[in-house]
Amino acid sequence: MYDFTNLSDVEFEKLCGDILSRKFKVKLRYFAAGRDGGIDLVDDSAQKNLIVQVKHYAKSSFSGLLTSLKKEVPKVQQLKPKQYYICVSQQLTAANINEIYELFKDYMKDTSNIITRDILVEFLDQDSNQDILRKNFKLWLLSDKLLKDIFNNKVFIDSDVLLDEIDEEFKFFVQTKVFNEALEILRASRVLMLQGGPGVGKSINSKMLASAFVKEGYIIRYTTDGQVSNIKNVISEDPNVKEVILLDDCLGQYYFNLKKGQDRELISLMQYIKQHKNKVLILNKRVTIFNEAKRARLEFRRHLEKNKLPLRTINMEDISIEEKAEIFYNHLLKNKIPKVYYDTLKENRRYKNIINHKNYNPRIIEFVTEEYRYGKVDPKDYYEYILKNLNNPNDVWADEFEEKLDEIDRIFMHTLFSLTDTYIDIDILEECFIHRLDKDGLSKSTVDHFSAVKSRLTKSLIRLFDDDGSKKIGVLNPSINDYLNNHIRTNKIGLNTIRQSILYIEQLERMYEEEAAERILIDKLRSGEFIELKSKGNKKTAHLFYGITKFNITNDSYKKIIRDNFCKLSDNLSYFDKKLEKNDLVIKFLEEPVLYEFYDIGENLKDDNFMDDFTSDIGYKGLSKVLFLVKNKKLAVPNLLEELSSYFLYDLDNYLSEFEVYDYIDGIDGFEAFYDLIHVEETEDNGEEIEQEIQKLLSTIRADIKEEIRSELDKTIGFELFQERIEKMIEENISKDKIYESLDQYFNPEPDYDSFKEDYYEEDRGFELGDEDGTEVIFDREYIELDE
């Protein structure tokens, strides 16, 4: 079933142009209503033998449609076409069709000249016309129950944040040539990095790309905080599960915040996707941040250069004038701009100055078409209001904050910014906001300031949503954070006031430079005041363990925390810009006598649960160091060596079972010789040769892995201690099947992304523009205010 109500009248007109051009076997042209009254689509601009009038009245009554059609009669009589057609998005009764036919029967063969909703649906259902359906992305996306279920919360998505955003943004989306190009590349490569400047549409295009894969049975995995480790934790280990992973602002929202070690995680994720045909990865980021990432992270840059990661840039210069016009029109229509405002833009076709403006940007268009803002502008001043914001794009939010907000509203926004770039639990924001008001002496026991401000700012500066039962809050769009970042950093008094009301470690990290924040944190650790600090997630645990081990801090308040929280240490923890390795922290507690004795590590290791928490997630390399320390220090813990040895062998076996031969073969000399062997059909003549070469490669890889493990263990417990067991594990885990699979992955040619030229994606529509300027086709039409 097709929901035409999701299409604007412009989009519906394009769809009818595609359908009727194929149906009539003629290329139709379309015109602006203001220039050629009575014509939407025509076969020949001079002769006008065949004329089509398109009426998108899907939500209106038949009487409204009929009234509009009666106005067309004199125009048609003047044009005198040989054939006149009417295409409508309504389903009409036989009586309705006859009534319309009577108006235009002198120019119609019969009632079949009236194309109704059912006729359009029947056409789109035909297999031979699926290309037309796919070209009209919004209609295609919601053309079956599967996508309807997404909007009804029945298809699993990791975050309701994404669901809420897609539902809201879908109506504004315009299917541009850049989007079509990105979708084709993504289908071919399964990985795409979309970049662009602030507000050009990276996020909405990424979400629509992800939605396209849901049509093919994919589950969307999405993170709101850009943390790769968080998304990796929810990806299914089953390679047959279809998943599309979306990382929005993957390198940071307004400054580069990829922590040390996270570049390796991102590379690892990209490699994982490349090796699993049922996984798709979509990343987006700002151009400036991407360039900073390449400069600051050598390994990241090398990976991009070596693997030719598919990269597409959304640039306003690449968006056609007609597409810009449609983006503007969609925002006007979907935000229910009153006709009196719209008419001021049509006057002398002033809308062209907006669409052609050098600072045209979808985010500014979104800003100036929101009711909260345009409702405060007199209709006669609306055009100048839009131009003012386009002329000064960096000041879009300045007037909002400085002139239209109360002081308590600004405190609310500053508190939100101090906690996150993305989203935060609403309870945490309320707690920090109230704490700030207390500090400033602004609290009133009889007034619920938080609820009042939240209500006041919703849909103008902030958005609220339910994330799987957790109430979240964040800014309406990232440009607000851009403004706040500059506004707060340049306002020393305001910055110091925020600093004096810090409750959470996240605020400490965001409101201080790293050196100063670390100094404050260590002082609090030493004094015991650290206990009073809070954090979301395991950040407090990470800072506590790192600070204690780095500075040998002993405090009775931390004994129970240390005993109970080794289980919370994992690979996705960091201390400011430093990625924390659990094995380094574990070793410190064994190496440093003062820590070992004060925090009762030896005594605690007698408990099986503590032993599990202490040694989990440190890998075979970490366990080999632990074994070495326990053996040489002769720690008086019964059966400790035996238990640690079993943990070590178990982790080593896991390491080998998950070993990626694919990442390994690139460094082996001469392996390219296998290309010819694995790309020809195996016969009696070459079968033995293939087997011999594979066996040689297998032996080489096993020997190299054995040497790698030997080198690692000789630093600690010595390879010979477990040599026989290790050799058996290598033989069992590194098999010929793995070699074949990895070679096939390596040599399977990837598309040459540079060959995807613009004209490759320029699919000929069934119709052509009849005007020199397609913006007139979009704007010089009857504007009907939406009645949702």
Coordinates of N, CA, C and O in Angstrom, one line a residue, residues 327 542 582 763:
I327 N 13.7 21.5 -1.0 CA 14.0 21.5 0.4 C 13.3 22.7 1.1 O 12.6 22.5 2.2
A542 N 36.3 4.3 36.3 CA 37.5 4.4 35.5 C 38.5 5.5 36.1 O 39.7 5.2 36.3
K582 N 42.5 -2.5 31.1 CA 42.3 -3.2 32.4 C 43.5 -3.9 32.9 O 43.8 -3.9 34.1
E763 N 19.7 9.4 -13.3 CA 18.7 8.6 -13.9 C 17.7 9.5 -14.7 O 17.2 10.5 -14.1

